[in-house]
Amino acid sequence: MNSKEFKKAVDLLVKEKGIDPEVIYEAMELALTSAYKKNYNSLSNVRVDINRDTGDIKVYSFKTVVDRAEEDKYKNFADIDFSTINEDDEEAEDEPVLPFVYDEKIHLTLEEAQKIVPDIKIGETIEEEVTPKDFGRVAASTAKQVVVQKIREAERNVIIEEFADKQDELATGIVEMEDERNYYINLGRTQGILSKSEIIPGEQIKMGSSIKVYITKVENNSKGPLILLSRTHYGFVKRLFELEIPEINEGIILVYSVARDAGNRTKIAVYSEDPNVDPVGSCIGERGTRIANILNELGGEKVDIIPYDKDATKFVENALSPAKNLHVFITNEEKKEAYVIVDDENLSLAIGKKGLNVRLAARLTHYKIDVKSYDQARADGINILGD
């Protein structure tokens, strides 16, 4: 690989992969420095320089200018008491500073250096180009490894940046693979993982089909970007409403809260600051056209659209829909506790199968709801009928 080919390859990567060229150059310089040391038995006093304009690669050996007299202080290492080095230096590090030892491979005396550069000072370096004639072979091999690694890193970073702000959002992908525990969804640049525990109970997922998913987690780990997906999360329903109901997407209708038992029932509380807007009716749509798309996506899961009310009593009553004829008492506002009395006809509706309706109502309102029949209320000393 000559310099022009290398420069052309870098420019192509920058264009196609969106990688910062400086990232590639700096990585190549570090990798080639290590390659030079390995292949040419060099010590640490070398650096590789790549010309950003031409792609030319050169290796430099450098020596540091030192005061040889410093070495005379420690002629015999056996006489050195390392425990006392720097003991009077309040700013000294915990580790002692080892004595200076002159090495002609990496050092030059001031006298030797001034023969080359008259005004050079102690501590400065003198460089000499030592690029081997066959270094292009080493560079080509190293470049391939570095470029492949940097492509992977850059693509990983691009994916993370692309999806970082998509956590808790809805996405559409293609079902690409399946194993015992997961479905793998093609999201474009990468795959997301949809655990089989995160699909709606009873639904059938077909390979190659398009599927809507809710992104629950975006993380960069050692194996690459990790994007976890769900179709059971309550946020999935919330995003579906935003997608299907323009007024929610535009902020005309607001979603107060969502409570969900995937595959069975969802309750979503909505409201509007505009008195001329019917939030529940807008979500249902003419002849149920808007809610129909959501129900189809949820596979027949029941959805209760609840009007939110600032009056906690009214809100709890609404949340227990489809039950009617409820008597709601807020027994503890601070602890958010509500006592609800209902007739026998509506008792089972208020509680729901296996207590599902009241549990979802409690999650929706953030109140602890205690549902009682008239007879149970009388046993508690409450008689709302006056008999």
Coordinates of C-alpha atoms in Angstrom, one line a residue:
M1 CA 0.0 0.0 0.0
N2 CA 1.6 3.3 -1.1
S3 CA 0.8 6.7 0.5
K4 CA -1.8 7.6 -2.2
E5 CA -3.7 4.4 -1.8
F6 CA -3.7 4.8 2.0
K7 CA -4.9 8.4 1.8
K8 CA -7.6 7.3 -0.7
A9 CA -8.7 4.5 1.6
V10 CA -9.0 6.9 4.6
D11 CA -11.0 9.4 2.6
L12 CA -13.4 6.7 1.4
L13 CA -13.9 5.5 5.0
V14 CA -14.6 9.0 6.2
K15 CA -17.2 9.4 3.4
E16 CA -18.9 6.0 3.7
K17 CA -18.8 5.4 7.5
G18 CA -18.7 8.9 8.9
I19 CA -15.5 8.2 10.8
D20 CA -13.4 11.2 11.9
P21 CA -10.2 11.0 9.8
E22 CA -8.1 12.1 12.8
V23 CA -9.3 9.0 14.7
I24 CA -8.0 6.8 12.0
Y25 CA -4.7 8.6 11.7
E26 CA -4.0 8.7 15.4
A27 CA -4.9 5.0 15.7
M28 CA -2.6 4.1 12.8
E29 CA 0.3 6.1 14.2
L30 CA 0.0 4.2 17.6
A31 CA -0.4 0.8 15.9
L32 CA 2.5 1.4 13.5
T33 CA 4.7 2.5 16.4
S34 CA 4.0 -0.8 18.1
A35 CA 4.5 -2.7 14.8
Y36 CA 7.9 -1.0 14.2
K37 CA 9.1 -1.9 17.7
K38 CA 8.0 -5.5 17.2
N39 CA 9.4 -6.0 13.7
Y40 CA 12.6 -4.0 14.1
N41 CA 13.6 -4.7 17.7
S42 CA 13.4 -1.0 18.6
L43 CA 13.2 0.5 22.0
S44 CA 10.6 3.0 23.1
N45 CA 12.2 6.1 21.5
V46 CA 10.3 6.0 18.2
R47 CA 7.3 7.7 16.8
V48 CA 5.4 7.3 13.6
D49 CA 4.1 10.3 11.7
I50 CA 1.4 10.2 8.9
N51 CA 1.1 13.2 6.7
R52 CA -2.6 14.1 6.7
D53 CA -2.3 15.7 3.2
T54 CA -0.3 13.1 1.3
G55 CA -0.6 9.9 3.4
D56 CA 3.2 9.5 3.6
I57 CA 4.3 7.4 6.6
K58 CA 7.6 8.0 8.3
V59 CA 9.3 6.6 11.4
Y60 CA 11.4 8.8 13.6
S61 CA 13.8 7.8 16.3
F62 CA 14.4 10.4 18.9
K63 CA 17.0 10.9 21.7
T64 CA 16.6 13.1 24.7
V65 CA 19.3 15.5 25.6
V66 CA 20.6 14.9 29.2
D67 CA 23.2 16.0 31.6
R68 CA 25.6 13.1 31.9
A69 CA 26.8 14.5 35.2
E70 CA 23.6 13.5 36.8
E71 CA 24.6 9.8 36.4
D72 CA 27.7 10.3 38.5
K73 CA 25.6 10.8 41.6
Y74 CA 24.7 7.1 41.6
K75 CA 27.7 5.2 40.5
N76 CA 26.9 2.2 42.6
F77 CA 23.2 1.1 43.0
A78 CA 24.1 -1.0 46.0
D79 CA 24.9 2.2 47.9
I80 CA 21.5 3.8 47.2
D81 CA 18.9 3.9 50.1
F82 CA 15.7 4.1 48.1
S83 CA 13.7 4.7 51.3
T84 CA 15.3 8.0 51.7
I85 CA 14.8 9.3 48.1
N86 CA 12.5 12.3 48.1
E87 CA 11.9 12.0 51.9
D88 CA 12.3 15.8 52.2
D89 CA 10.1 16.6 49.3
E90 CA 6.6 17.4 50.6
E91 CA 5.2 17.2 47.0
A92 CA 6.9 14.0 46.2
E93 CA 4.8 11.0 45.0
D94 CA 4.4 7.9 47.1
E95 CA 6.8 6.0 44.8
P96 CA 10.5 7.0 45.0
V97 CA 12.1 8.6 41.9
L98 CA 14.8 6.2 40.5
P99 CA 18.2 7.6 39.8
F100 CA 19.1 8.6 36.2
V101 CA 21.0 6.1 34.2
Y102 CA 22.5 7.2 30.8
D103 CA 21.6 5.0 27.8
E104 CA 23.2 5.9 24.5
K105 CA 20.3 4.3 22.6
I106 CA 17.8 6.9 24.0
H107 CA 20.1 9.7 25.3
L108 CA 22.5 12.3 24.0
T109 CA 24.8 14.4 26.1
L110 CA 24.5 18.1 25.8
E111 CA 27.9 18.3 24.1
E112 CA 26.9 15.7 21.5
A113 CA 23.6 17.3 20.8
Q114 CA 25.0 20.8 20.4
K115 CA 27.2 19.5 17.6
I116 CA 24.0 18.9 15.7
V117 CA 21.8 21.7 17.0
P118 CA 23.9 24.4 18.6
D119 CA 21.2 26.0 20.7
I120 CA 19.6 22.9 22.0
K121 CA 18.9 22.5 25.7
I122 CA 18.7 19.7 28.2
G123 CA 15.4 17.9 28.1
E124 CA 14.8 18.6 24.4
T125 CA 15.0 15.9 21.8
I126 CA 16.7 15.3 18.5
E127 CA 14.9 13.2 15.9
E128 CA 16.2 11.1 13.0
E129 CA 14.2 9.4 10.3
V130 CA 14.6 5.7 10.4
T131 CA 11.8 4.5 8.1
P132 CA 12.7 1.0 6.8
K133 CA 12.5 0.5 3.0
D134 CA 10.1 -2.4 3.5
F135 CA 7.9 -0.6 6.1
G136 CA 5.1 -0.4 3.6
R137 CA 4.5 -4.1 4.0
V138 CA 4.2 -3.7 7.8
A139 CA 2.0 -0.6 7.4
A140 CA -0.4 -2.4 5.0
S141 CA -0.9 -5.3 7.4
T142 CA -1.3 -3.0 10.4
A143 CA -3.6 -0.6 8.5
K144 CA -6.0 -3.4 7.7
Q145 CA -6.3 -4.4 11.3
V146 CA -6.7 -0.8 12.6
V147 CA -9.2 0.2 10.0
V148 CA -11.4 -2.9 10.6
Q149 CA -11.3 -2.1 14.3
K150 CA -12.1 1.6 13.9
I151 CA -14.9 0.8 11.5
R152 CA -16.5 -1.4 14.1
E153 CA -16.0 1.2 16.8
A154 CA -17.3 4.1 14.7
E155 CA -20.4 2.1 13.6
R156 CA -21.0 1.2 17.2
N157 CA -20.8 4.8 18.2
V158 CA -23.0 6.0 15.3
I159 CA -25.7 3.4 16.3
I160 CA -25.5 4.5 20.0
E161 CA -25.8 8.1 19.0
E162 CA -28.7 7.4 16.7
F163 CA -30.6 5.4 19.3
A164 CA -29.6 7.2 22.5
D165 CA -32.5 9.6 22.2
K166 CA -34.9 6.9 21.1
Q167 CA -35.2 5.1 24.4
D168 CA -38.8 5.1 25.5
E169 CA -39.9 5.6 21.9
L170 CA -41.8 3.6 19.4
A171 CA -39.9 2.0 16.5
T172 CA -40.8 -0.2 13.5
G173 CA -38.6 -3.1 12.4
I174 CA -38.5 -6.4 10.6
V175 CA -38.5 -9.7 12.4
E176 CA -35.2 -11.2 11.3
M177 CA -34.2 -14.0 13.6
E178 CA -35.4 -16.1 16.5
D179 CA -33.9 -18.3 19.1
E180 CA -35.3 -20.0 22.2
R181 CA -35.6 -16.8 24.2
N182 CA -35.7 -13.9 21.9
Y183 CA -36.7 -12.4 18.6
Y184 CA -34.2 -10.2 16.8
I185 CA -35.6 -7.2 15.1
N186 CA -33.9 -5.4 12.3
L187 CA -34.1 -1.7 13.1
G188 CA -32.0 -0.5 10.2
R189 CA -28.4 0.0 11.3
T190 CA -28.6 -2.6 14.0
Q191 CA -30.7 -5.3 15.6
G192 CA -32.9 -4.9 18.7
I193 CA -33.7 -7.8 21.1
L194 CA -37.4 -8.5 21.7
S195 CA -37.6 -11.1 24.5
K196 CA -40.4 -13.6 24.1
S197 CA -41.5 -12.6 27.6
E198 CA -42.0 -9.1 26.2
I199 CA -44.5 -10.0 23.5
I200 CA -48.3 -9.7 24.0
P201 CA -49.6 -13.0 25.3
G202 CA -51.1 -15.1 22.6
E203 CA -49.7 -13.1 19.6
Q204 CA -47.9 -14.9 16.8
I205 CA -44.7 -13.3 15.5
K206 CA -43.8 -14.3 11.9
M207 CA -40.3 -14.1 10.4
G208 CA -39.9 -11.3 7.9
S209 CA -43.0 -9.4 9.1
S210 CA -43.0 -5.7 10.1
I211 CA -43.5 -5.1 13.7
K212 CA -43.9 -2.1 16.0
V213 CA -41.8 -2.2 19.2
Y214 CA -41.1 0.0 22.2
I215 CA -37.5 0.7 23.0
T216 CA -36.9 0.1 26.7
K217 CA -33.1 0.3 26.9
V218 CA -30.2 1.5 24.8
E219 CA -26.8 0.6 26.1
N220 CA -23.2 0.2 24.8
N221 CA -21.6 -2.9 26.2
S222 CA -18.4 -4.9 25.3
K223 CA -20.3 -6.8 22.6
G224 CA -21.7 -3.7 20.9
P225 CA -24.9 -1.7 21.1
L226 CA -27.6 -3.4 23.2
I227 CA -31.2 -2.3 22.3
L228 CA -33.9 -4.0 24.3
L229 CA -37.5 -3.9 23.0
S230 CA -41.0 -4.6 24.4
R231 CA -44.6 -4.9 23.3
T232 CA -45.9 -5.4 26.8
H233 CA -44.7 -2.2 28.3
Y234 CA -47.3 0.4 29.2
G235 CA -45.3 2.9 27.2
F236 CA -46.0 0.9 24.1
V237 CA -49.7 1.8 24.3
K238 CA -49.0 5.4 25.1
R239 CA -46.8 5.7 22.0
L240 CA -49.5 4.0 19.9
F241 CA -52.0 6.6 21.0
E242 CA -49.5 9.4 20.1
L243 CA -49.1 7.8 16.7
E244 CA -52.8 7.3 15.9
I245 CA -54.3 10.3 17.6
P246 CA -53.0 13.6 16.1
E247 CA -54.4 15.7 19.0
I248 CA -52.2 13.8 21.4
N249 CA -49.1 14.2 19.2
E250 CA -49.8 17.9 18.9
G251 CA -50.4 18.3 22.7
I252 CA -54.1 19.3 22.4
I253 CA -55.0 16.1 24.3
L254 CA -52.6 15.1 27.1
V255 CA -52.1 11.6 28.5
Y256 CA -52.1 11.7 32.3
S257 CA -51.2 8.1 33.0
V258 CA -51.4 4.5 31.6
A259 CA -51.9 1.3 33.4
R260 CA -51.6 -2.0 31.6
D261 CA -51.9 -5.8 31.9
A262 CA -50.6 -6.8 28.5
G263 CA -53.0 -9.1 26.6
N264 CA -55.9 -8.4 28.9
R265 CA -56.7 -4.7 29.5
T266 CA -55.2 -1.2 29.4
K267 CA -56.5 1.9 31.0
I268 CA -55.3 5.3 29.7
A269 CA -56.3 8.6 31.3
V270 CA -56.6 11.6 29.0
Y271 CA -57.6 15.2 29.3
S272 CA -57.4 18.5 27.5
E273 CA -57.0 22.1 28.7
D274 CA -59.3 23.2 25.9
P275 CA -62.9 22.9 27.1
N276 CA -64.1 22.6 23.5
V277 CA -62.2 19.3 23.0
D278 CA -63.6 16.0 23.9
P279 CA -60.5 13.9 24.8
V280 CA -62.2 10.6 25.0
G281 CA -64.3 11.0 21.9
S282 CA -61.3 12.3 19.9
C283 CA -59.3 9.1 20.9
I284 CA -62.1 6.8 19.9
G285 CA -62.7 8.6 16.6
E286 CA -65.8 8.6 14.3
R287 CA -67.3 5.1 14.5
G288 CA -64.3 4.0 16.4
T289 CA -61.9 4.3 13.5
R290 CA -59.0 5.7 15.5
I291 CA -59.1 3.3 18.4
A292 CA -59.6 0.4 16.0
N293 CA -56.0 0.7 14.7
I294 CA -54.7 0.6 18.2
L295 CA -56.8 -2.4 19.2
N296 CA -55.7 -4.3 16.1
E297 CA -52.0 -3.7 17.0
L298 CA -52.8 -4.9 20.6
G299 CA -54.4 -8.1 19.3
G300 CA -57.8 -7.5 20.8
E301 CA -56.6 -6.3 24.2
K302 CA -59.3 -4.3 25.8
V303 CA -58.6 -0.5 26.2
D304 CA -60.5 1.8 28.5
I305 CA -60.1 5.4 27.7
I306 CA -60.6 7.3 31.0
P307 CA -61.3 11.0 31.3
Y308 CA -58.8 12.4 33.8
D309 CA -60.3 14.7 36.5
K310 CA -58.5 16.9 38.9
D311 CA -61.1 15.9 41.5
A312 CA -59.6 12.7 42.9
T313 CA -63.1 11.4 43.8
K314 CA -64.3 11.7 40.2
F315 CA -61.1 10.4 38.8
V316 CA -61.2 7.2 40.9
E317 CA -64.8 6.8 39.9
N318 CA -63.9 7.1 36.2
A319 CA -61.0 4.8 36.6
L320 CA -63.2 1.9 37.8
S321 CA -65.1 1.9 34.5
P322 CA -67.0 -0.1 33.3
A323 CA -68.5 -0.3 36.8
K324 CA -71.2 2.3 37.5
N325 CA -73.2 3.7 40.5
L326 CA -70.1 4.1 42.6
H327 CA -69.7 6.0 45.9
V328 CA -66.1 7.1 46.3
F329 CA -64.6 8.6 49.5
I330 CA -61.0 9.8 49.7
T331 CA -60.1 8.6 53.2
N332 CA -56.5 9.8 53.2
E333 CA -55.3 12.4 50.7
E334 CA -51.7 12.4 51.9
K335 CA -51.4 8.6 51.6
K336 CA -53.7 8.5 48.6
E337 CA -56.3 6.1 49.9
A338 CA -59.8 5.7 48.5
Y339 CA -62.8 3.8 49.8
V340 CA -65.4 2.8 47.2
I341 CA -68.9 1.4 47.8
V342 CA -70.7 -0.2 45.0
D343 CA -74.0 -2.2 44.6
D344 CA -73.9 -5.9 44.0
E345 CA -74.7 -5.5 40.4
N346 CA -71.5 -3.6 39.7
L347 CA -69.3 -5.1 42.4
S348 CA -67.7 -7.7 40.1
L349 CA -67.2 -5.1 37.3
A350 CA -65.5 -2.8 39.7
I351 CA -63.1 -5.5 41.0
G352 CA -62.7 -7.3 37.7
K353 CA -61.6 -10.8 37.0
K354 CA -59.0 -11.8 39.6
G355 CA -59.0 -8.1 40.8
L356 CA -57.6 -6.8 37.5
N357 CA -59.9 -3.8 37.1
V358 CA -59.3 -2.4 40.5
R359 CA -55.6 -3.0 40.3
L360 CA -55.3 -1.1 37.0
A361 CA -57.5 1.7 38.4
A362 CA -55.1 2.0 41.4
R363 CA -52.1 2.2 39.1
L364 CA -53.8 4.7 36.8
T365 CA -54.9 7.0 39.7
H366 CA -52.0 6.3 42.0
Y367 CA -54.5 5.7 44.8
K368 CA -54.9 2.6 47.0
I369 CA -58.5 1.7 46.3
D370 CA -60.6 -0.4 48.6
V371 CA -63.8 -1.6 47.0
K372 CA -66.7 -2.7 49.2
S373 CA -70.3 -3.9 48.7
Y374 CA -73.1 -2.2 50.6
D375 CA -73.2 -5.1 53.0
Q376 CA -69.4 -5.0 53.6
A377 CA -69.6 -1.2 54.1
R378 CA -72.3 -1.7 56.7
A379 CA -70.0 -4.2 58.5
D380 CA -67.4 -1.4 58.5
G381 CA -69.9 1.0 60.1
I382 CA -70.8 2.9 56.9
N383 CA -74.4 3.1 55.8
I384 CA -74.9 5.4 52.8
L385 CA -78.5 4.3 52.2
G386 CA -79.6 5.6 55.6
D387 CA -81.4 2.3 56.7

